[in-house]
Amino acid sequence: MERSTAVVGGVIALLVVGALVVWSGVWLQFVDPGSYERTTVTVVDEDGTELGAVDARIADTWQQRLVGLSRTESLAADEGMVFVHDRQERHGYVMRAMSFPLDIVFVAENGTITRIHHAPTPADGASESDLREYSGEGKYVLEVNRGWTNETGVRVGDRVQIPGETTDPAGTGDESGPDRQTASTPSCDAGPTGAPSPTNATVTALDEACTPLGTVSVAIADNDSERITGLSDTDSLAWDEGMLFVFPETGEHAFVMREMSFPLDIVYVAPNGTVTRIHHAPVPDSEYERRYPGTAKYVLEVNRGWTNETGVSVGDQLRLPNVTAS
């Protein structure tokens, strides 16, 4: 594996072997991460098309993983850090001592992205107990500027190529399924709730701690005619507006941006309210219609960037109106 050496401090705090390791900020300042090597990390979609690449510092010792980017004031648009763990398992990260927000991308041993978090900087004066944990399954974790995955269209199920590291670019390993969280059981009051809803209602996103991340007022498309038309006859959405597509049953669906005049986040949702997939769809620039597929009973469409700004990611849950589709 070819790497160039850079003497630079780095990043975020780490979790090891599936359990959050609590380190005090006082103790952290005495950790010497040593020199970081560098490599180019590239992300490709399911067709092998390159979506983006970053010049990444490599954090492959416990000292480097612990310090992370916490001693870095900012990243260039094409910079990041890749954390290399000894094995694939559940890890958790916190934004301890961070001065800028991040996208935190969990990557399986075979290179498949399994989860993406959009992490804001901690509030001023936040204590250790106030720090939110961003967890996921993987052997690698890529940290980049918050918004990078949204701007490049990177999503769960895409492939990360790390020279000399990721082992299965063809995606034959057991982490290859982009909708693998469909069967998860919600821990919050999520999914359809309340009495049958009228034509317009609200959808609230909740993280794994059941903390509300954002709410949108939605128009409901619950029949074939409304689902086909979608937002194609809408000029724009307010930031807190969207459309909820409701299907009679869970199945494979695919959306296209036909006749759309503004970009969207397309959020696939299981019957229990769990977010299973998120696409960041631009306005089409040609006659070619890219399909944005997923397995779901519900699909939420909002302004592109809404999931990034609110921190909504795969595995979070939506509190939905109680609607029966036809």
XYZ file of C-alpha atoms in Angstrom:
326
model
C 0.000 0.000 0.000
C 1.622 3.245 -1.129
C 1.287 6.053 1.382
C 3.028 9.381 1.751
C 3.848 10.624 5.237
C 2.382 13.791 6.726
C 3.102 15.148 10.203
C -0.349 16.468 11.008
C -2.612 16.137 14.021
C -6.056 14.802 13.459
C -9.602 14.198 14.378
C -12.463 12.891 16.154
C -12.829 10.553 19.005
C -13.134 6.856 18.613
C -14.953 3.865 19.787
C -13.265 0.537 19.972
C -14.609 -3.023 19.816
C -18.198 -1.948 19.756
C -18.162 -0.080 23.061
C -17.770 3.648 23.591
C -14.452 4.436 25.210
C -14.733 7.562 27.339
C -11.599 9.665 27.440
C -11.423 13.000 29.202
C -10.387 16.037 27.197
C -7.624 16.641 29.721
C -6.087 13.210 29.133
C -6.514 13.472 25.358
C -4.114 16.403 25.063
C -1.216 14.203 26.201
C -1.727 11.575 23.477
C 0.923 11.663 20.733
C -0.552 10.324 17.471
C 2.795 10.388 15.675
C 3.065 10.816 11.908
C 0.115 10.149 9.617
C 0.532 8.446 6.280
C -1.785 9.405 3.428
C -3.674 7.701 0.644
C -6.357 8.517 -1.914
C -9.807 7.192 -1.011
C -12.242 6.906 -3.926
C -15.997 6.269 -3.803
C -17.836 4.649 -6.723
C -21.507 3.880 -7.275
C -23.076 0.504 -8.068
C -22.090 0.910 -11.746
C -18.456 1.645 -10.895
C -18.766 5.351 -11.731
C -16.535 7.532 -9.583
C -18.524 9.840 -7.313
C -15.670 11.510 -5.470
C -12.151 11.129 -4.114
C -10.346 12.561 -1.095
C -6.747 12.833 0.013
C -7.017 11.077 3.372
C -4.756 10.826 6.376
C -4.654 7.257 7.672
C -5.437 6.629 11.348
C -4.453 3.009 11.950
C -3.065 3.109 15.502
C -5.149 3.579 18.644
C -3.451 6.918 19.303
C -4.275 8.204 15.816
C -7.844 6.926 15.985
C -8.318 8.553 19.388
C -6.992 11.980 18.404
C -8.538 11.863 14.936
C -9.356 15.324 13.578
C -9.744 16.981 16.977
C -6.505 18.934 16.462
C -7.386 19.992 12.920
C -8.942 23.428 12.398
C -10.443 22.656 8.983
C -10.283 20.357 5.962
C -9.997 21.279 2.307
C -12.978 20.197 0.209
C -11.072 17.131 -1.045
C -9.460 16.104 2.248
C -10.449 13.620 4.911
C -9.289 10.960 7.317
C -9.762 7.210 7.068
C -9.789 5.177 10.290
C -8.599 1.588 9.965
C -9.735 -0.825 12.685
C -8.345 -4.283 13.372
C -11.585 -6.022 12.458
C -15.102 -5.404 11.251
C -17.583 -4.792 14.056
C -19.711 -2.065 15.572
C -17.846 1.169 16.331
C -19.007 4.493 17.678
C -17.592 7.988 17.217
C -18.180 11.275 19.031
C -17.379 14.870 18.066
C -15.121 15.550 21.042
C -13.118 18.799 20.684
C -14.203 19.214 17.050
C -14.367 22.726 15.580
C -16.109 21.871 12.292
C -18.901 19.442 11.281
C -18.321 16.101 9.566
C -19.856 13.375 7.478
C -18.944 10.086 9.196
C -19.032 7.169 6.753
C -18.912 3.572 8.010
C -17.425 1.084 5.552
C -17.440 -2.727 5.597
C -14.305 -4.784 5.013
C -15.388 -5.334 1.403
C -15.676 -1.571 0.821
C -19.473 -1.270 1.037
C -20.797 1.831 2.791
C -23.062 0.630 5.598
C -24.031 3.910 7.267
C -23.555 7.669 6.930
C -23.942 10.200 9.738
C -24.033 13.985 9.271
C -22.497 15.217 12.517
C -22.671 18.852 13.675
C -20.113 20.415 15.978
C -20.948 19.979 19.666
C -22.634 22.847 21.479
C -20.388 25.292 23.320
C -19.581 23.970 26.758
C -20.874 20.462 25.992
C -19.778 17.948 28.616
C -18.601 14.402 27.956
C -22.075 13.069 28.743
C -23.632 15.500 26.244
C -21.691 14.115 23.278
C -23.832 12.126 20.855
C -22.465 8.779 19.719
C -22.469 8.100 15.959
C -22.333 4.341 15.569
C -22.165 1.886 12.716
C -20.851 -1.435 11.466
C -17.568 -1.558 9.591
C -13.830 -2.022 9.533
C -13.172 1.455 8.153
C -14.576 4.887 8.892
C -14.119 7.816 6.513
C -14.484 11.342 7.862
C -14.957 14.240 5.454
C -16.458 17.717 5.583
C -20.156 17.653 6.382
C -22.082 17.882 3.132
C -19.462 16.060 1.028
C -21.570 12.908 0.692
C -24.597 14.988 -0.209
C -22.741 17.033 -2.829
C -21.146 13.975 -4.436
C -24.267 11.802 -4.199
C -22.506 9.191 -2.053
C -24.959 6.943 -0.207
C -25.279 3.664 1.665
C -24.495 0.768 -0.690
C -21.835 2.640 -2.688
C -18.236 1.365 -2.641
C -15.165 2.860 -1.012
C -11.811 1.999 -2.565
C -8.839 2.198 -0.194
C -5.595 1.067 -1.878
C -4.271 -2.095 -0.243
C -7.203 -2.318 2.177
C -10.729 -2.919 0.856
C -10.915 -6.490 -0.342
C -14.107 -6.993 -2.311
C -14.800 -4.240 -4.866
C -17.291 -6.505 -6.620
C -19.428 -6.522 -3.517
C -19.832 -10.240 -2.853
C -19.388 -9.986 0.914
C -22.079 -10.067 3.562
C -22.324 -6.268 3.883
C -23.326 -5.731 0.263
C -27.024 -5.072 0.758
C -27.812 -1.330 0.711
C -31.216 -1.913 2.302
C -29.974 -4.248 5.021
C -31.596 -2.299 7.865
C -35.139 -2.834 6.585
C -35.962 -5.403 9.261
C -34.680 -3.421 12.220
C -37.083 -2.907 15.099
C -37.781 0.722 15.987
C -36.926 1.729 19.531
C -38.970 4.943 19.365
C -42.612 5.772 18.811
C -42.062 5.563 15.060
C -43.928 4.255 12.046
C -47.597 5.081 11.400
C -49.182 6.660 14.468
C -52.463 8.262 15.472
C -55.839 8.335 13.796
C -56.121 8.145 10.003
C -54.626 11.349 8.631
C -56.039 13.870 6.167
C -54.443 14.739 2.840
C -51.740 16.820 4.528
C -49.839 15.777 7.644
C -46.374 15.899 9.231
C -43.411 13.526 9.309
C -40.840 13.695 12.126
C -37.398 12.077 11.924
C -35.914 10.552 15.107
C -32.378 9.350 15.773
C -31.508 6.116 17.592
C -31.880 7.927 20.930
C -35.402 9.026 19.862
C -34.285 12.663 19.637
C -36.243 14.615 16.988
C -33.989 15.603 14.088
C -36.475 17.451 11.906
C -40.121 17.727 10.908
C -41.710 18.411 7.531
C -45.280 19.089 6.477
C -46.091 16.611 3.730
C -48.590 16.220 0.957
C -49.604 12.565 0.778
C -49.520 10.536 -2.440
C -51.456 7.360 -1.637
C -52.882 6.304 -5.014
C -51.387 5.532 -8.424
C -52.265 8.875 -9.996
C -50.724 10.906 -7.168
C -47.648 8.674 -6.940
C -47.001 8.990 -10.697
C -47.352 12.785 -10.675
C -45.389 13.232 -7.456
C -43.699 16.628 -7.264
C -43.267 17.037 -11.027
C -45.881 19.809 -11.170
C -44.406 21.633 -8.154
C -42.060 24.577 -8.777
C -40.383 24.456 -5.371
C -40.742 23.322 -1.760
C -40.313 25.314 1.417
C -37.475 23.918 3.525
C -39.931 22.229 5.901
C -42.169 20.772 3.178
C -42.159 17.455 1.367
C -44.240 14.656 -0.079
C -44.881 11.232 1.438
C -45.544 8.389 -0.999
C -47.539 5.545 0.545
C -47.704 2.140 -1.154
C -50.214 -0.655 -0.458
C -47.385 -2.950 0.662
C -43.621 -3.142 1.011
C -41.776 -3.787 -2.231
C -38.982 -2.779 -4.583
C -39.616 0.702 -5.941
C -37.636 3.080 -8.130
C -38.087 6.808 -8.533
C -36.862 9.045 -11.353
C -36.534 12.834 -11.549
C -38.753 13.180 -14.616
C -39.816 16.816 -15.223
C -38.360 17.913 -11.887
C -37.132 21.513 -11.625
C -35.365 21.218 -8.250
C -33.201 18.518 -6.589
C -34.464 16.111 -3.932
C -33.484 13.815 -1.122
C -35.395 10.558 -1.691
C -35.797 8.641 1.571
C -36.950 4.999 1.581
C -38.766 3.905 4.735
C -39.755 0.447 6.035
C -43.266 -0.266 7.422
C -41.967 0.233 10.977
C -40.608 3.696 10.132
C -36.921 2.756 9.767
C -35.003 4.678 7.086
C -33.497 2.042 4.784
C -31.950 4.124 2.015
C -31.346 7.762 1.069
C -30.639 9.116 -2.411
C -29.464 12.673 -3.116
C -30.975 13.288 -6.549
C -29.928 16.241 -8.734
C -32.062 17.852 -11.411
C -31.518 15.755 -14.564
C -29.191 17.377 -17.103
C -29.983 15.031 -19.990
C -32.729 12.805 -21.338
C -31.206 9.852 -19.491
C -33.365 9.026 -16.479
C -31.360 7.654 -13.592
C -33.355 5.348 -11.354
C -33.189 5.741 -7.573
C -34.247 2.326 -6.211
C -34.996 0.990 -2.756
C -37.169 -1.367 -0.729
C -39.922 0.377 1.203
C -43.572 0.894 1.984
C -43.084 4.660 2.259
C -40.907 7.129 0.376
C -40.333 10.664 1.645
C -39.214 13.351 -0.801
C -37.756 16.581 0.583
C -35.421 19.301 -0.653
C -31.968 17.962 -1.436
C -29.750 18.651 1.545
C -32.518 18.331 4.149
C -31.246 14.967 5.410
C -27.721 16.339 5.530
C -28.703 19.471 7.449
C -30.878 17.605 9.938
C -28.485 14.662 10.310
C -31.038 12.070 9.166
C -29.298 8.856 8.081
C -30.018 5.205 7.335
C -31.184 3.462 10.508
C -32.970 6.513 11.908
C -36.748 6.383 12.224
C -39.688 8.405 10.959
C -42.887 9.103 12.844
C -45.457 8.852 10.064
C -49.111 9.736 9.581
C -51.548 6.840 9.591
C -52.452 6.514 5.910
C -53.882 3.593 3.938
C -52.790 3.424 0.303
C -54.832 2.353 -2.680
